[in-house]
Structures are given as C-alpha cells and as structure tokens.
Tab-separated table of C-alpha atoms in Angstrom:
chain	number	residue	atom	x	y	z
A	1	MET	CA	199.155	173.182	193.587
A	2	THR	CA	195.460	172.860	191.493
A	3	SER	CA	194.386	170.497	188.792
A	4	SER	CA	194.664	172.137	186.297
A	5	LEU	CA	198.731	173.083	186.984
A	6	LEU	CA	198.569	169.012	187.671
A	7	MET	CA	197.125	167.991	184.508
A	8	ALA	CA	199.224	170.058	182.511
A	9	VAL	CA	202.214	169.580	184.313
A	10	LEU	CA	201.361	165.705	183.817
A	11	ALA	CA	199.912	166.304	180.141
A	12	SER	CA	203.340	167.178	179.029
A	13	GLY	CA	205.931	164.498	180.857
A	14	PHE	CA	202.581	162.501	178.143
A	15	ILE	CA	203.844	164.337	174.894
A	16	TYR	CA	207.176	165.148	175.515
A	17	GLY	CA	207.287	161.431	176.426
A	18	ILE	CA	204.846	159.319	173.623
A	19	THR	CA	205.590	162.182	170.663
A	20	PRO	CA	207.613	160.318	167.822
A	21	GLY	CA	211.115	161.472	167.382
A	22	PRO	CA	214.135	159.412	167.947
A	23	GLY	CA	214.114	157.967	170.531
A	24	VAL	CA	210.086	156.653	168.877
A	25	LEU	CA	211.460	155.547	165.980
A	26	ALA	CA	214.637	153.369	167.516
A	27	VAL	CA	211.890	151.297	170.189
A	28	PHE	CA	209.895	150.705	167.238
A	29	GLY	CA	213.554	149.119	165.501
A	30	ILE	CA	214.985	147.557	168.324
A	31	GLY	CA	211.620	146.174	168.790
A	32	ALA	CA	211.221	144.569	165.587
A	33	ALA	CA	213.997	142.765	166.240
A	34	ARG	CA	214.252	141.438	169.018
A	35	GLY	CA	210.762	141.755	170.422
A	36	ARG	CA	208.853	143.522	173.543
A	37	ARG	CA	212.328	143.199	176.627
A	38	ALA	CA	214.452	145.371	174.126
A	39	GLY	CA	212.159	147.834	173.015
A	40	ALA	CA	211.493	148.178	177.166
A	41	GLY	CA	214.820	147.707	178.351
A	42	PHE	CA	216.226	150.530	176.236
A	43	LEU	CA	212.504	152.568	177.348
A	44	CYS	CA	213.334	151.957	180.978
A	45	GLY	CA	217.913	153.438	180.024
A	46	HIS	CA	216.104	156.031	178.262
A	47	LEU	CA	213.687	157.173	181.049
A	48	LEU	CA	216.561	158.564	182.730
A	49	GLY	CA	217.870	160.361	179.913
A	50	ASP	CA	214.114	162.156	180.261
A	51	VAL	CA	214.208	162.959	183.635
A	52	VAL	CA	217.292	165.099	183.304
A	53	TRP	CA	216.565	166.498	180.855
A	54	CYS	CA	213.238	166.911	181.006
A	55	SER	CA	214.416	168.626	185.063
A	56	THR	CA	216.141	170.969	183.610
A	57	ALA	CA	213.480	172.405	181.997
A	58	LEU	CA	211.456	172.941	184.518
A	59	ILE	CA	214.814	174.591	186.396
A	60	ALA	CA	215.362	176.838	184.044
A	61	ILE	CA	211.083	177.773	183.245
A	62	VAL	CA	210.659	177.954	187.048
A	63	GLY	CA	214.264	180.097	187.474
A	64	ALA	CA	213.135	182.125	184.488
A	65	ARG	CA	208.801	183.131	186.482
A	66	GLU	CA	211.095	183.677	189.729
A	67	ILE	CA	213.525	186.313	187.853
A	68	GLY	CA	210.949	187.424	186.163
A	69	SER	CA	207.672	187.800	184.250
A	70	THR	CA	209.515	189.425	180.812
A	71	ALA	CA	211.518	186.139	181.376
A	72	PHE	CA	209.622	184.045	181.277
A	73	ASP	CA	207.744	185.377	178.682
A	74	VAL	CA	210.333	185.623	176.568
A	75	LEU	CA	211.766	182.229	176.974
A	76	GLY	CA	208.254	181.412	176.338
A	77	VAL	CA	208.148	183.646	172.544
A	78	LEU	CA	212.342	181.472	171.973
A	79	SER	CA	209.673	178.078	173.055
A	80	GLY	CA	206.767	178.783	170.426
A	81	LEU	CA	209.628	180.475	168.207
A	82	TYR	CA	211.104	176.427	167.944
A	83	LEU	CA	208.110	174.252	168.404
A	84	PHE	CA	206.749	176.110	165.404
A	85	TRP	CA	209.733	175.270	164.133
A	86	LEU	CA	209.965	172.308	164.920
A	87	GLY	CA	206.159	171.429	163.238
A	88	TRP	CA	206.302	173.249	159.817
A	89	ARG	CA	209.732	170.798	159.548
A	90	ALA	CA	207.539	167.722	160.749
A	91	VAL	CA	203.957	168.555	158.210
A	92	ARG	CA	206.693	168.809	155.365
A	93	ALA	CA	207.925	166.201	156.069
A	94	ARG	CA	208.934	163.485	152.853
A	95	ARG	CA	208.294	159.918	153.146
A	96	SER	CA	212.682	158.056	154.043
A	97	ASN	CA	214.395	157.327	151.779
A	98	GLY	CA	213.998	153.272	154.141
A	99	ASP	CA	217.200	153.891	156.366
A	100	GLN	CA	215.622	152.441	159.862
A	101	PRO	CA	217.542	152.920	163.143
A	102	GLN	CA	219.502	150.798	164.890
A	103	GLY	CA	217.941	148.500	166.412
A	104	ALA	CA	219.564	145.007	167.163
A	105	ALA	CA	221.844	146.607	169.875
A	106	ARG	CA	223.325	144.055	171.914
A	107	GLN	CA	222.331	145.700	175.284
A	108	PRO	CA	219.475	147.787	174.763
A	109	PHE	CA	219.268	149.213	178.103
A	110	TRP	CA	222.716	150.881	178.495
A	111	HIS	CA	222.152	151.427	174.646
A	112	GLY	CA	218.454	154.195	176.197
A	113	ILE	CA	220.577	155.409	178.972
A	114	LEU	CA	223.305	156.925	176.317
A	115	PHE	CA	220.886	157.843	174.080
A	116	GLY	CA	218.618	159.273	176.332
A	117	LEU	CA	221.197	161.953	177.564
A	118	THR	CA	222.837	162.541	174.336
A	119	ASN	CA	219.946	163.499	172.602
A	120	PRO	CA	220.533	167.108	171.159
A	121	LYS	CA	217.014	168.269	171.017
A	122	ALA	CA	216.025	166.265	174.542
A	123	TYR	CA	216.654	169.227	175.980
A	124	PRO	CA	215.116	172.417	173.303
A	125	VAL	CA	212.000	169.446	173.283
A	126	ALA	CA	211.979	170.190	176.880
A	127	VAL	CA	211.969	173.896	177.030
A	128	ALA	CA	208.792	174.515	174.343
A	129	THR	CA	207.301	171.853	175.566
A	130	PHE	CA	206.829	172.202	179.303
A	131	THR	CA	207.061	176.923	178.625
A	132	ALA	CA	203.755	175.592	176.599
A	133	LEU	CA	201.618	173.926	178.476
A	134	LEU	CA	201.976	175.844	181.536
A	135	SER	CA	202.806	178.850	180.209
A	136	SER	CA	199.179	180.509	180.977
A	137	ARG	CA	199.383	178.734	184.422
A	138	ALA	CA	202.661	180.865	184.888
A	139	GLU	CA	202.090	182.555	188.023
A	140	LEU	CA	201.383	179.060	189.631
A	141	LEU	CA	205.025	178.343	189.882
A	142	ASN	CA	207.825	178.825	192.634
A	143	TRP	CA	210.974	176.449	193.670
A	144	SER	CA	208.937	174.892	196.075
A	145	MET	CA	206.648	173.225	193.306
A	146	LEU	CA	209.322	171.931	191.491
A	147	PRO	CA	210.160	168.271	193.234
A	148	MET	CA	206.194	167.338	192.787
A	149	LEU	CA	206.592	169.238	188.897
A	150	ILE	CA	209.467	166.850	188.411
A	151	ALA	CA	207.684	164.078	189.288
A	152	LEU	CA	204.670	164.708	187.487
A	153	SER	CA	206.892	164.891	184.954
A	154	PHE	CA	208.406	161.879	185.245
A	155	LEU	CA	205.079	159.857	186.382
A	156	GLY	CA	203.434	161.443	182.838
A	157	GLY	CA	207.207	160.279	180.700
A	158	LEU	CA	206.197	156.602	182.778
A	159	LEU	CA	202.739	156.476	181.487
A	160	ALA	CA	203.380	157.443	177.379
A	161	TYR	CA	206.003	154.241	177.865
A	162	ALA	CA	204.629	151.941	179.283
A	163	ILE	CA	201.927	152.009	175.854
A	164	LEU	CA	205.641	151.218	174.136
A	165	ILE	CA	205.844	148.851	175.896
A	166	GLY	CA	202.703	147.522	175.245
A	167	ILE	CA	202.312	148.210	171.892
A	168	VAL	CA	206.128	147.326	170.888
A	169	GLY	CA	207.482	144.491	168.994
A	170	ALA	CA	204.195	143.632	167.725
A	171	ARG	CA	203.869	142.829	164.001
A	172	GLN	CA	200.593	144.835	163.018
A	173	VAL	CA	201.865	147.812	164.992
A	174	ARG	CA	205.126	148.286	162.995
A	175	THR	CA	203.736	146.973	159.780
A	176	LEU	CA	201.295	150.352	160.805
A	177	TYR	CA	203.334	152.556	161.083
A	178	GLN	CA	205.990	152.336	158.712
A	179	ARG	CA	202.807	152.781	155.955
A	180	HIS	CA	201.878	155.555	157.862
A	181	GLU	CA	204.486	156.848	159.603
A	182	LEU	CA	204.212	159.661	157.147
A	183	ALA	CA	201.135	160.978	158.545
A	184	ILE	CA	201.618	160.516	162.384
A	185	THR	CA	204.745	163.052	161.339
A	186	ARG	CA	202.887	165.696	160.192
A	187	LEU	CA	200.156	164.722	162.498
A	188	CYS	CA	202.474	165.476	165.477
A	189	GLY	CA	204.280	168.262	163.200
A	190	VAL	CA	200.694	170.513	163.059
A	191	MET	CA	200.360	169.110	167.362
A	192	PHE	CA	203.144	170.637	167.977
A	193	ILE	CA	202.563	174.339	165.783
A	194	GLY	CA	199.342	174.494	168.042
A	195	PHE	CA	201.449	173.666	171.001
A	196	ALA	CA	204.011	176.974	169.380
A	197	VAL	CA	201.059	179.788	169.406
A	198	ASN	CA	199.256	178.220	172.295
A	199	ALA	CA	203.103	179.736	173.547
A	200	LEU	CA	203.036	182.545	171.978
A	201	VAL	CA	199.884	183.913	172.844
A	202	HIS	CA	200.488	184.048	175.815
A	203	ALA	CA	203.954	185.424	175.953
A	204	LEU	CA	203.538	188.122	172.745
A	205	PRO	CA	201.123	190.550	175.147
A	206	GLY	CA	203.383	190.545	177.967
A	207	LEU	CA	206.097	191.756	175.968
A	208	MET	CA	204.469	194.530	174.946
A	209	PRO	CA	204.741	198.166	175.930
A	210	ASN	CA	201.533	199.018	178.173
A	211	LYS	CA	200.111	201.740	177.142
A	212	ALA	CA	198.218	204.302	178.535
C-alpha cells in the first residue's frame, strides 16, 4: 500500500466524519443541550454506523475494481454525479427556518447507534466520497487490502470525531456555527462538487470507446 493510497483512505474517513450533515448537526444540538460528555456519547455510538457504512462502501469499491475497470468506472460516474447533486443542493441552500435536531436525547450513546445505522444518506455518501478520492489509485485496490482500508477509514473518522468532541458544547463554537451555518454548508457544497469533478475526470475516460 503506497503512502498516497494510505493518505487518501485516511482523508476519506476524516472527510466523511467531519463534513456537516445530519450527524454533525445532531451532535451540536446534543452538546448545546447536555454538554460535551453527552455529545461524545452520541458520537461514540454514531461511529458504529460509520464503520458499517464505510466498510460496506469499501467492499463495493474493491469488488467493482476486482470485477473489472468498467464496473469501477460506472461506479465512479454514478458517485460523481451523486456528489455533484449533493454539492449543488448545498451551494443553493437557503437559511433554515430555525428548526434544530433533537438534542436532549436521554441516552446519547444508543441514540447515536440508531442514528448512525439508519441514516439513509450514509451509504451513498460513503461510496461517493471514497470513490472520488480513491479513483486515481484504483489499480492498487484488491481484497487483501480490505482490512487495512477499513482500519484506516476508521482512524480517519476517529480523528474527525475527536475534533468534534473537542469543540462540541462550547457556546462560542455553537454560536459561530449557527451564525455562519449557511456559509459552511455552501463551502462544503463546493468541496463536494470538487470531489465529483475528480471522480468524473478519472472515471469517464475509461468508459469512452477506444479509437484506433
């Protein structure tokens, strides 16, 4: 496993974990209502869902690569289009109506597990994010690497959650986030569009008919 592939998987897990979404919004709400400890409990439970979905995404990616480059390229195009759609929606997002996710969960850890395992966007976002960052190194992927890939993605997610735990519950951070939530959402949208372009650039040439 090359250092560039290692860093790409680590970065994928980190970006997947820290990018603002339902889980991040929920942990900020829980932290504001019950403090950092409750927020940390929620994230520890949510991490189980991340491991499941990221592992499933990596299995799909490696499987597509092993089946053939065409299958991987098709997956790359679909992932790129999905990421572009998410990014475009985020860029065009408008200020929310003030509704906040339920933060006063009585059992944050179990709430986090349920939240992480039932998030309908978790799997497609994981596939899209990992495909976008691994597409340029697709030829290196094989089944023997799968345990290491899962471990690295877990470590990346753990680093992201460590940062979130460090800042959750802080009034200044929550105020800053709420004040600039729209700008942060749009910035993440631009990032997703960048990942989408990267995925499409690497996937589309493989689907083009070869010219003599």
